[in-house]
Amino acid sequence: MKLRIRILTLLFLVTGSLMAQESSSYRFSLEDCLRFAFANSYDRKSMQLTGQSLETTYEQSKQQRLPSLSASVGQNFSNNENGWSTSGNVGVGSSVTIYQGGNINNTIEQSRLNMERNDVQLERYDNQLTMQILQSFLTILGNQEKLKYQLEVLNTSREQLKQGQVRYNAGSILESDLLLLEAQYYSDSNNVVDTRINIGNNLLDLKVLLSMEPTDDLEIVSPDTDNLDNLKETLPTEEEAISMAMEYMPDLRMSDYDIRLAEKSVDLARGNYFPSISANANVGMGVLSFDGDGNSKWYGKPTESVGVSMSIPIYSRGQTKANVKKSRIALEQAQLDYEQSQLEVRQTVVQAYRNVVSAYNAYKVSQVKENAYGKSFNAYNIQYQYGSITTVELLQQQNNYLNALNAYIQNKYSLVMQRKILDVYMGKKIEL
C-alpha cells in the first residue's frame, strides 16, 4: 500500500513538473498583445487561408485565356476467326476560346475583386479584435489600479481597527464603534479579494482573445496614464473625424467591393446572350496493329486538323433573361447597402466622438472629486486619531472617498477606451 502511494505521488510530481514546463511566461504591453493576437488568432489564420485560396482562384482564372493541350492514347483488343488481334492510336489536341461574351475577362476581374475584398475583410476583423483586446486590457489596468488603492485603504482600516481596540479597552469608544470598525475592515478585505479574482478572470478573458494557453503566465505592462489631457488636446474636429473614417473604414470599402462584384455578375449574366467562338487543332499519329499470327504493321496516315467552331444561343427558356434581371436586382441592393453603410459609419463616428467628449468631462469631474475626498478622508482620519470625530463620521467619509475613487478609475479608463475606439475608426495606430 505504501509503495502504491509513493508511486502515485511520484507520478503526480512528474506530471505537475511537465505541465509547469509546458506553460510560458509573457510580459506584454498593449502593442505586444496586438502583435501576439494577430500572429496566433485561429480565426485570423482561417481568413488568411481563405485569402490564399482566393488568390489561387485568381491565378487560375487568368490561365483561361491560354489554349488547352491534351494527348490521347487508345488500345483496342478483338477476337475473330484468326485469333486475337490488337490495335492502338496516339493523338494530340489543343483548343482555345477566342470569344465568350467577355466572360473570361469578367471572371478574372471577379476573382481579383474577391481576393482584394477578403484583404479588406481581414482588416475589419483586425479592428474588431483590436477593440476587444483594448477593452480587456484596460479593464485589467483599471482593476489593478483599483487594487492598489484598495490595499492602501485596507492598511488604513487595519490601523483604525487596532486603534479602535486600544480606545475601546480604554473606555473611550463604545463596543458598537469597535464593531463598525471591524465590519469596515472585513468589508475592505473582501473588496481586495473580489478585485484580485476579477483580475484573474480578466486575464483569462484576455488570453482567450490572444489565443494563448490558459495556463500561461501573463503580466500586463502598465502605460503612463497620469496625464490624459493630451487625449482631448489631440482630438480632431468632429468633421475631420468623420472625413478620416469615411476614407478608412473597411465596412465602406467592403460595400464598395460588393457593388463592383455585383456589376461583374451583371456582365457575366449578359455574356450568355453572345455567341462563343473557339478554335481547335488535332494531330493523329497513326495506328499500330497486331494480328493473330503476331504480325504487326502501321496503317493509316498521320492526320492533322484545324477548325473553328461557334456556339450561338438561341433560346434558353428564359434562363439568361432571368439571370440578368436577378443580377441587376442584386446590384441595386448592393448600392443601397453602400448608402446604408455610409449613413451608419457617420452615425457611429459622431456617437464615438461625442462619447470621447463626454468621457473627458466625466473624467475631469471625477478627478477633482477623488482628490477632494481623498484629502478630506486623510483629514478625518487624523481627527479620529485624536478623538475629535465619531466612528460613524469617519466611516462615512471613507465610503465617500471609496465611491469617488471607483468613479475616478472607471471614468479614467473609459476616456482612454473611447478615445482609442475613435482612433480605430479613423485608421490610426493603436498604442498606449
Short mmCIF file of C-alpha atoms in Angstrom, two decimals:
data_model
loop_
_atom_site.label_atom_id
_atom_site.label_comp_id
_atom_site.label_asym_id
_atom_site.label_seq_id
_atom_site.Cartn_x
_atom_site.Cartn_y
_atom_site.Cartn_z
CA MET A 1 0.00 0.00 0.00
CA LYS A 2 2.80 2.41 0.91
CA LEU A 3 4.57 1.54 -2.34
CA ARG A 4 1.46 2.41 -4.36
CA ILE A 5 1.14 5.73 -2.57
CA ARG A 6 4.77 6.55 -3.32
CA ILE A 7 4.37 5.64 -6.97
CA LEU A 8 1.22 7.76 -7.33
CA THR A 9 2.93 10.65 -5.56
CA LEU A 10 5.92 10.39 -7.89
CA LEU A 11 3.66 10.33 -10.96
CA PHE A 12 1.79 13.37 -9.68
CA LEU A 13 5.02 15.30 -9.14
CA VAL A 14 6.39 14.32 -12.56
CA THR A 15 3.11 15.26 -14.29
CA GLY A 16 2.98 18.57 -12.46
CA SER A 17 6.58 19.27 -13.40
CA LEU A 18 5.89 18.55 -17.08
CA MET A 19 2.82 20.78 -17.06
CA ALA A 20 4.84 23.56 -15.45
CA GLN A 21 7.48 23.20 -18.15
CA GLU A 22 4.89 23.44 -20.94
CA SER A 23 3.48 26.76 -19.72
CA SER A 24 5.10 30.01 -20.80
CA SER A 25 5.50 33.42 -19.22
CA TYR A 26 4.76 36.69 -21.01
CA ARG A 27 5.06 40.34 -20.05
CA PHE A 28 3.00 42.29 -22.57
CA SER A 29 2.17 45.88 -23.33
CA LEU A 30 -0.93 46.61 -25.39
CA GLU A 31 1.16 46.64 -28.56
CA ASP A 32 2.63 43.24 -27.63
CA CYS A 33 -0.87 41.86 -27.08
CA LEU A 34 -1.98 43.02 -30.53
CA ARG A 35 1.06 41.55 -32.26
CA PHE A 36 0.65 38.23 -30.46
CA ALA A 37 -3.06 38.06 -31.26
CA PHE A 38 -2.57 38.84 -34.95
CA ALA A 39 0.07 36.13 -35.18
CA ASN A 40 -1.86 33.43 -33.29
CA SER A 41 -5.59 34.07 -33.78
CA TYR A 42 -7.18 30.97 -35.28
CA ASP A 43 -9.96 32.98 -36.90
CA ARG A 44 -7.38 35.26 -38.49
CA LYS A 45 -5.36 32.30 -39.77
CA SER A 46 -8.55 30.86 -41.25
CA MET A 47 -9.22 34.13 -43.07
CA GLN A 48 -5.65 34.16 -44.37
CA LEU A 49 -6.13 30.62 -45.74
CA THR A 50 -9.29 31.81 -47.43
CA GLY A 51 -7.24 34.61 -48.96
CA GLN A 52 -4.68 32.11 -50.26
CA SER A 53 -7.47 30.07 -51.81
CA LEU A 54 -8.94 33.17 -53.49
CA GLU A 55 -5.51 34.12 -54.79
CA THR A 56 -5.15 30.64 -56.28
CA THR A 57 -8.55 31.01 -57.92
CA TYR A 58 -7.49 34.36 -59.36
CA GLU A 59 -4.25 32.97 -60.79
CA GLN A 60 -6.10 30.01 -62.28
CA SER A 61 -8.75 32.26 -63.84
CA LYS A 62 -6.04 34.14 -65.75
CA GLN A 63 -4.96 30.85 -67.33
CA GLN A 64 -8.35 30.58 -69.06
CA ARG A 65 -7.03 32.89 -71.76
CA LEU A 66 -4.46 30.26 -72.77
CA PRO A 67 -5.13 27.25 -75.02
CA SER A 68 -5.55 23.81 -73.53
CA LEU A 69 -3.42 20.87 -74.64
CA SER A 70 -4.19 17.19 -74.26
CA ALA A 71 -2.88 13.89 -75.53
CA SER A 72 -4.80 10.68 -76.15
CA VAL A 73 -3.69 7.07 -76.32
CA GLY A 74 -6.03 4.24 -77.29
CA GLN A 75 -5.64 0.48 -77.37
CA ASN A 76 -8.25 -2.00 -78.64
CA PHE A 77 -8.38 -5.81 -78.43
CA SER A 78 -10.52 -8.06 -80.64
CA ASN A 79 -11.01 -11.80 -81.23
CA ASN A 80 -12.03 -13.29 -84.58
CA GLU A 81 -11.52 -16.45 -86.61
CA ASN A 82 -7.82 -15.62 -86.95
CA GLY A 83 -7.42 -15.27 -83.17
CA TRP A 84 -6.67 -12.29 -81.01
CA SER A 85 -5.55 -9.00 -82.51
CA THR A 86 -4.81 -5.58 -81.09
CA SER A 87 -4.54 -2.06 -82.44
CA GLY A 88 -3.72 1.35 -80.94
CA ASN A 89 -3.63 5.05 -81.75
CA VAL A 90 -1.95 8.18 -80.42
CA GLY A 91 -3.09 11.78 -80.83
CA VAL A 92 -2.53 15.32 -79.57
CA GLY A 93 -5.18 18.03 -79.48
CA SER A 94 -5.45 21.69 -78.48
CA SER A 95 -8.30 24.17 -78.15
CA VAL A 96 -8.61 27.82 -77.22
CA THR A 97 -11.60 30.06 -76.56
CA ILE A 98 -11.48 33.10 -78.81
CA TYR A 99 -14.61 34.88 -77.64
CA GLN A 100 -17.18 34.09 -74.96
CA GLY A 101 -19.14 37.28 -74.49
CA GLY A 102 -16.38 38.77 -72.33
CA ASN A 103 -16.96 36.13 -69.66
CA ILE A 104 -13.29 35.20 -69.33
CA ASN A 105 -12.21 38.77 -68.62
CA ASN A 106 -15.17 39.30 -66.30
CA THR A 107 -14.42 36.09 -64.40
CA ILE A 108 -10.79 37.17 -63.98
CA GLU A 109 -11.86 40.57 -62.68
CA GLN A 110 -14.42 38.98 -60.36
CA SER A 111 -11.74 36.70 -58.90
CA ARG A 112 -9.43 39.65 -58.34
CA LEU A 113 -12.18 41.63 -56.59
CA ASN A 114 -12.99 38.68 -54.33
CA MET A 115 -9.33 38.38 -53.39
CA GLU A 116 -9.00 42.09 -52.57
CA ARG A 117 -12.29 42.12 -50.66
CA ASN A 118 -11.00 39.35 -48.40
CA ASP A 119 -7.99 41.53 -47.56
CA VAL A 120 -10.32 44.33 -46.50
CA GLN A 121 -12.43 41.86 -44.52
CA LEU A 122 -9.27 40.76 -42.71
CA GLU A 123 -8.58 44.41 -41.90
CA ARG A 124 -12.08 44.78 -40.46
CA TYR A 125 -11.52 41.67 -38.33
CA ASP A 126 -8.26 43.18 -37.05
CA ASN A 127 -10.14 46.31 -36.00
CA GLN A 128 -12.77 44.29 -34.15
CA LEU A 129 -10.12 42.19 -32.43
CA THR A 130 -8.16 45.33 -31.54
CA MET A 131 -11.17 46.89 -29.79
CA GLN A 132 -11.89 43.67 -27.89
CA ILE A 133 -8.28 43.39 -26.72
CA LEU A 134 -8.18 47.10 -25.87
CA GLN A 135 -11.29 46.81 -23.71
CA SER A 136 -9.98 43.71 -21.93
CA PHE A 137 -6.53 45.28 -21.44
CA LEU A 138 -7.96 48.50 -19.98
CA THR A 139 -10.30 46.55 -17.71
CA ILE A 140 -7.27 44.78 -16.24
CA LEU A 141 -5.43 48.09 -15.81
CA GLY A 142 -8.45 49.62 -14.09
CA ASN A 143 -8.78 46.71 -11.67
CA GLN A 144 -5.05 46.70 -10.97
CA GLU A 145 -5.14 50.40 -10.12
CA LYS A 146 -8.25 49.87 -8.02
CA LEU A 147 -6.47 47.05 -6.17
CA LYS A 148 -3.54 49.34 -5.36
CA TYR A 149 -5.82 51.88 -3.71
CA GLN A 150 -7.88 49.18 -2.02
CA LEU A 151 -4.73 47.78 -0.41
CA GLU A 152 -3.90 51.25 0.91
CA VAL A 153 -7.43 51.62 2.30
CA LEU A 154 -7.16 48.14 3.82
CA ASN A 155 -3.96 49.10 5.60
CA THR A 156 -5.71 52.20 6.93
CA SER A 157 -8.68 50.13 8.08
CA ARG A 158 -6.33 47.73 9.83
CA GLU A 159 -4.70 50.61 11.72
CA GLN A 160 -8.12 52.06 12.55
CA LEU A 161 -9.21 48.72 13.97
CA LYS A 162 -6.05 48.44 16.08
CA GLN A 163 -6.52 51.97 17.41
CA GLY A 164 -10.20 51.30 18.00
CA GLN A 165 -9.35 48.23 20.06
CA VAL A 166 -6.98 50.31 22.18
CA ARG A 167 -9.56 53.05 22.62
CA TYR A 168 -12.29 50.54 23.43
CA ASN A 169 -10.08 48.92 26.07
CA ALA A 170 -9.50 52.39 27.48
CA GLY A 171 -13.23 53.04 27.51
CA SER A 172 -13.13 56.00 25.13
CA ILE A 173 -15.40 54.41 22.46
CA LEU A 174 -18.41 52.14 22.58
CA GLU A 175 -18.45 48.49 21.56
CA SER A 176 -20.71 49.41 18.67
CA ASP A 177 -17.96 51.71 17.33
CA LEU A 178 -15.45 48.88 17.54
CA LEU A 179 -17.83 46.56 15.69
CA LEU A 180 -18.27 49.17 12.96
CA LEU A 181 -14.51 49.41 12.54
CA GLU A 182 -14.25 45.63 12.41
CA ALA A 183 -17.04 45.40 9.84
CA GLN A 184 -15.33 48.05 7.70
CA TYR A 185 -12.03 46.17 7.88
CA TYR A 186 -13.61 42.93 6.70
CA SER A 187 -15.53 44.78 4.00
CA ASP A 188 -12.27 46.30 2.72
CA SER A 189 -10.62 42.88 2.89
CA ASN A 190 -13.44 41.38 0.85
CA ASN A 191 -13.09 44.16 -1.75
CA VAL A 192 -9.42 43.26 -2.19
CA VAL A 193 -10.26 39.57 -2.64
CA ASP A 194 -13.01 40.32 -5.17
CA THR A 195 -10.77 42.62 -7.19
CA ARG A 196 -8.00 40.00 -7.30
CA ILE A 197 -10.50 37.43 -8.53
CA ASN A 198 -11.72 39.88 -11.17
CA ILE A 199 -8.16 40.50 -12.36
CA GLY A 200 -7.63 36.74 -12.71
CA ASN A 201 -10.84 36.41 -14.73
CA ASN A 202 -9.92 39.45 -16.83
CA LEU A 203 -6.52 37.92 -17.63
CA LEU A 204 -8.20 34.67 -18.65
CA ASP A 205 -10.53 36.60 -20.98
CA LEU A 206 -7.54 38.38 -22.50
CA LYS A 207 -5.74 35.06 -23.04
CA VAL A 208 -8.77 33.82 -24.97
CA LEU A 209 -8.59 36.86 -27.26
CA LEU A 210 -4.85 36.29 -27.73
CA SER A 211 -5.34 32.56 -28.47
CA MET A 212 -2.99 31.93 -25.56
CA GLU A 213 -2.90 28.86 -23.36
CA PRO A 214 -4.93 29.46 -20.15
CA THR A 215 -2.05 28.04 -18.06
CA ASP A 216 0.44 30.58 -19.43
CA ASP A 217 1.60 33.33 -17.10
CA LEU A 218 0.61 36.74 -18.45
CA GLU A 219 1.70 40.02 -16.89
CA ILE A 220 0.39 43.35 -18.12
CA VAL A 221 2.77 46.29 -18.58
CA SER A 222 1.03 49.42 -17.33
CA PRO A 223 1.47 52.50 -19.54
CA ASP A 224 1.72 56.06 -18.28
CA THR A 225 -1.85 57.24 -17.73
CA ASP A 226 -1.20 60.08 -15.28
CA ASN A 227 -1.81 62.84 -17.81
CA LEU A 228 -4.76 62.17 -20.07
CA ASP A 229 -5.37 65.78 -21.11
CA ASN A 230 -3.46 65.14 -24.34
CA LEU A 231 -6.25 62.77 -25.41
CA LYS A 232 -8.51 65.80 -25.57
CA GLU A 233 -5.86 68.17 -26.91
CA THR A 234 -5.06 65.92 -29.89
CA LEU A 235 -8.73 65.31 -30.69
CA PRO A 236 -9.60 66.46 -34.23
CA THR A 237 -12.81 68.24 -35.01
CA GLU A 238 -15.94 66.19 -35.48
CA GLU A 239 -15.96 66.90 -39.22
CA GLU A 240 -12.31 65.80 -39.55
CA ALA A 241 -13.03 62.58 -37.66
CA ILE A 242 -15.95 61.79 -39.98
CA SER A 243 -13.87 62.54 -43.07
CA MET A 244 -11.00 60.28 -41.98
CA ALA A 245 -13.40 57.48 -41.07
CA MET A 246 -15.21 57.69 -44.42
CA GLU A 247 -11.88 57.24 -46.20
CA TYR A 248 -10.61 54.44 -43.99
CA MET A 249 -13.46 52.31 -42.61
CA PRO A 250 -13.21 48.75 -44.01
CA ASP A 251 -17.01 48.41 -43.87
CA LEU A 252 -17.38 51.06 -46.58
CA ARG A 253 -14.61 49.60 -48.70
CA MET A 254 -16.21 46.16 -48.46
CA SER A 255 -19.54 47.62 -49.56
CA ASP A 256 -17.77 49.24 -52.50
CA TYR A 257 -16.31 45.87 -53.48
CA ASP A 258 -19.78 44.35 -53.21
CA ILE A 259 -21.04 46.87 -55.79
CA ARG A 260 -18.18 46.12 -58.17
CA LEU A 261 -18.71 42.38 -57.77
CA ALA A 262 -22.41 42.80 -58.45
CA GLU A 263 -21.56 44.75 -61.62
CA LYS A 264 -19.38 41.87 -62.79
CA SER A 265 -22.20 39.44 -62.07
CA VAL A 266 -24.42 41.51 -64.40
CA ASP A 267 -21.74 41.40 -67.12
CA LEU A 268 -21.33 37.65 -66.71
CA ALA A 269 -25.08 37.09 -66.96
CA ARG A 270 -25.32 39.28 -70.07
CA GLY A 271 -22.41 37.42 -71.63
CA ASN A 272 -24.66 34.40 -72.15
CA TYR A 273 -26.56 36.38 -74.79
CA PHE A 274 -23.50 36.37 -77.06
CA PRO A 275 -22.04 33.53 -79.14
CA SER A 276 -18.99 31.58 -78.07
CA ILE A 277 -16.15 31.12 -80.56
CA SER A 278 -13.34 28.61 -80.10
CA ALA A 279 -10.54 27.14 -82.21
CA ASN A 280 -9.10 23.65 -82.10
CA ALA A 281 -6.27 21.67 -83.65
CA ASN A 282 -5.55 17.91 -83.61
CA VAL A 283 -2.72 15.68 -84.81
CA GLY A 284 -3.14 11.86 -85.16
CA MET A 285 -0.06 9.64 -85.02
CA GLY A 286 -1.41 6.64 -86.98
CA VAL A 287 -2.44 3.15 -85.82
CA LEU A 288 -0.28 0.10 -84.96
CA SER A 289 -1.98 -3.29 -85.23
CA PHE A 290 -1.09 -6.89 -84.43
CA ASP A 291 -2.86 -9.87 -85.99
CA GLY A 292 -3.33 -13.29 -84.51
CA ASP A 293 -0.09 -14.61 -86.06
CA GLY A 294 1.95 -11.96 -84.31
CA ASN A 295 2.48 -9.83 -87.39
CA SER A 296 2.38 -6.05 -86.94
CA LYS A 297 2.07 -3.11 -89.26
CA TRP A 298 1.23 0.60 -89.33
CA TYR A 299 -1.74 1.59 -91.36
CA GLY A 300 -3.48 4.86 -91.85
CA LYS A 301 -1.55 8.07 -92.47
CA PRO A 302 -0.93 10.70 -89.74
CA THR A 303 -3.77 13.18 -89.78
CA GLU A 304 -3.83 16.89 -88.96
CA SER A 305 -6.89 19.06 -88.49
CA VAL A 306 -7.63 22.67 -87.60
CA GLY A 307 -11.05 24.12 -87.01
CA VAL A 308 -13.11 26.98 -85.65
CA SER A 309 -16.49 26.49 -84.02
CA MET A 310 -19.19 28.87 -82.91
CA SER A 311 -21.99 28.24 -80.44
CA ILE A 312 -24.91 30.67 -80.79
CA PRO A 313 -27.51 30.83 -78.01
CA ILE A 314 -30.99 30.99 -79.49
CA TYR A 315 -33.44 30.05 -76.79
CA SER A 316 -32.68 29.15 -73.15
CA ARG A 317 -36.26 29.01 -71.83
CA GLY A 318 -35.83 32.49 -70.34
CA GLN A 319 -32.96 31.41 -68.09
CA THR A 320 -30.47 34.03 -69.35
CA LYS A 321 -33.03 36.83 -69.11
CA ALA A 322 -33.94 35.84 -65.56
CA ASN A 323 -30.29 35.66 -64.51
CA VAL A 324 -29.62 39.14 -65.90
CA LYS A 325 -32.65 40.54 -64.10
CA LYS A 326 -31.71 38.93 -60.78
CA SER A 327 -28.11 40.14 -61.06
CA ARG A 328 -29.31 43.70 -61.70
CA ILE A 329 -31.55 43.49 -58.62
CA ALA A 330 -28.55 42.30 -56.62
CA LEU A 331 -26.58 45.30 -57.93
CA GLU A 332 -29.29 47.71 -56.79
CA GLN A 333 -29.31 46.01 -53.39
CA ALA A 334 -25.52 46.38 -53.12
CA GLN A 335 -25.83 50.09 -53.94
CA LEU A 336 -28.50 50.51 -51.25
CA ASP A 337 -26.31 48.66 -48.75
CA TYR A 338 -23.43 51.01 -49.55
CA GLU A 339 -25.58 54.08 -48.89
CA GLN A 340 -26.80 52.49 -45.66
CA SER A 341 -23.20 51.75 -44.64
CA GLN A 342 -22.23 55.36 -45.28
CA LEU A 343 -25.01 56.57 -43.00
CA GLU A 344 -24.13 54.04 -40.29
CA VAL A 345 -20.45 54.99 -40.39
CA ARG A 346 -21.27 58.68 -40.00
CA GLN A 347 -23.64 57.92 -37.13
CA THR A 348 -21.10 55.62 -35.45
CA VAL A 349 -18.28 58.14 -35.70
CA VAL A 350 -20.40 61.03 -34.45
CA GLN A 351 -21.51 58.95 -31.47
CA ALA A 352 -17.93 57.81 -30.79
CA TYR A 353 -16.68 61.39 -31.00
CA ARG A 354 -19.28 62.65 -28.54
CA ASN A 355 -18.54 59.72 -26.24
CA VAL A 356 -14.94 60.96 -26.07
CA VAL A 357 -16.05 64.48 -25.15
CA SER A 358 -18.49 63.16 -22.55
CA ALA A 359 -15.90 60.76 -21.11
CA TYR A 360 -13.33 63.54 -20.82
CA ASN A 361 -15.76 65.79 -18.91
CA ALA A 362 -16.71 62.92 -16.58
CA TYR A 363 -13.01 62.16 -16.05
CA LYS A 364 -12.14 65.75 -15.09
CA VAL A 365 -15.07 66.00 -12.66
CA SER A 366 -14.26 62.67 -11.01
CA GLN A 367 -10.58 63.64 -10.82
CA VAL A 368 -11.44 66.74 -8.80
CA LYS A 369 -13.86 64.82 -6.57
CA GLU A 370 -11.37 62.00 -5.93
CA ASN A 371 -8.68 64.48 -4.96
CA ALA A 372 -11.05 66.39 -2.67
CA TYR A 373 -12.50 63.31 -0.96
CA GLY A 374 -9.03 61.81 -0.59
CA LYS A 375 -7.72 64.84 1.25
CA SER A 376 -10.87 65.05 3.32
CA PHE A 377 -10.59 61.39 4.31
CA ASN A 378 -6.97 61.84 5.39
CA ALA A 379 -8.01 64.83 7.49
CA TYR A 380 -10.89 62.92 9.08
CA ASN A 381 -8.57 60.01 9.80
CA ILE A 382 -6.21 62.31 11.72
CA GLN A 383 -9.12 63.87 13.59
CA TYR A 384 -10.35 60.41 14.54
CA GLN A 385 -6.96 59.51 15.98
CA TYR A 386 -7.30 62.49 18.34
CA GLY A 387 -10.91 61.65 19.16
CA SER A 388 -12.35 64.75 17.51
CA ILE A 389 -14.95 62.87 15.41
CA THR A 390 -17.06 59.77 15.82
CA THR A 391 -16.51 56.40 14.17
CA VAL A 392 -19.66 56.84 12.09
CA GLU A 393 -18.38 60.16 10.70
CA LEU A 394 -15.03 58.58 9.83
CA LEU A 395 -16.55 55.61 8.04
CA GLN A 396 -18.99 57.80 6.14
CA GLN A 397 -16.09 59.88 4.87
CA GLN A 398 -14.15 56.74 3.99
CA ASN A 399 -17.07 55.36 1.96
CA ASN A 400 -17.41 58.71 0.18
CA TYR A 401 -13.74 58.51 -0.73
CA LEU A 402 -14.05 54.92 -1.99
CA ASN A 403 -17.05 55.84 -4.15
CA ALA A 404 -15.19 58.85 -5.58
CA LEU A 405 -12.11 56.71 -6.16
CA ASN A 406 -14.05 53.99 -8.01
CA ALA A 407 -15.76 56.62 -10.17
CA TYR A 408 -12.42 58.25 -10.97
CA ILE A 409 -10.77 54.98 -12.03
CA GLN A 410 -13.80 53.97 -14.09
CA ASN A 411 -14.01 57.34 -15.87
CA LYS A 412 -10.26 57.42 -16.39
CA TYR A 413 -10.12 54.18 -18.35
CA SER A 414 -13.44 54.88 -20.03
CA LEU A 415 -11.86 58.01 -21.51
CA VAL A 416 -8.89 56.01 -22.80
CA MET A 417 -11.21 53.38 -24.25
CA GLN A 418 -13.49 55.86 -26.02
CA ARG A 419 -10.56 57.81 -27.44
CA LYS A 420 -8.87 54.69 -28.80
CA ILE A 421 -12.12 53.42 -30.32
CA LEU A 422 -12.34 56.68 -32.24
CA ASP A 423 -8.73 56.19 -33.36
CA VAL A 424 -9.64 52.73 -34.70
CA TYR A 425 -12.49 54.25 -36.73
CA MET A 426 -10.11 56.88 -38.13
CA GLY A 427 -7.49 54.29 -39.07
CA LYS A 428 -4.86 55.45 -36.60
CA LYS A 429 -2.27 53.19 -35.00
CA ILE A 430 -3.39 51.99 -31.58
CA GLU A 431 -0.84 52.39 -28.80
CA LEU A 432 -0.74 53.46 -25.18
#
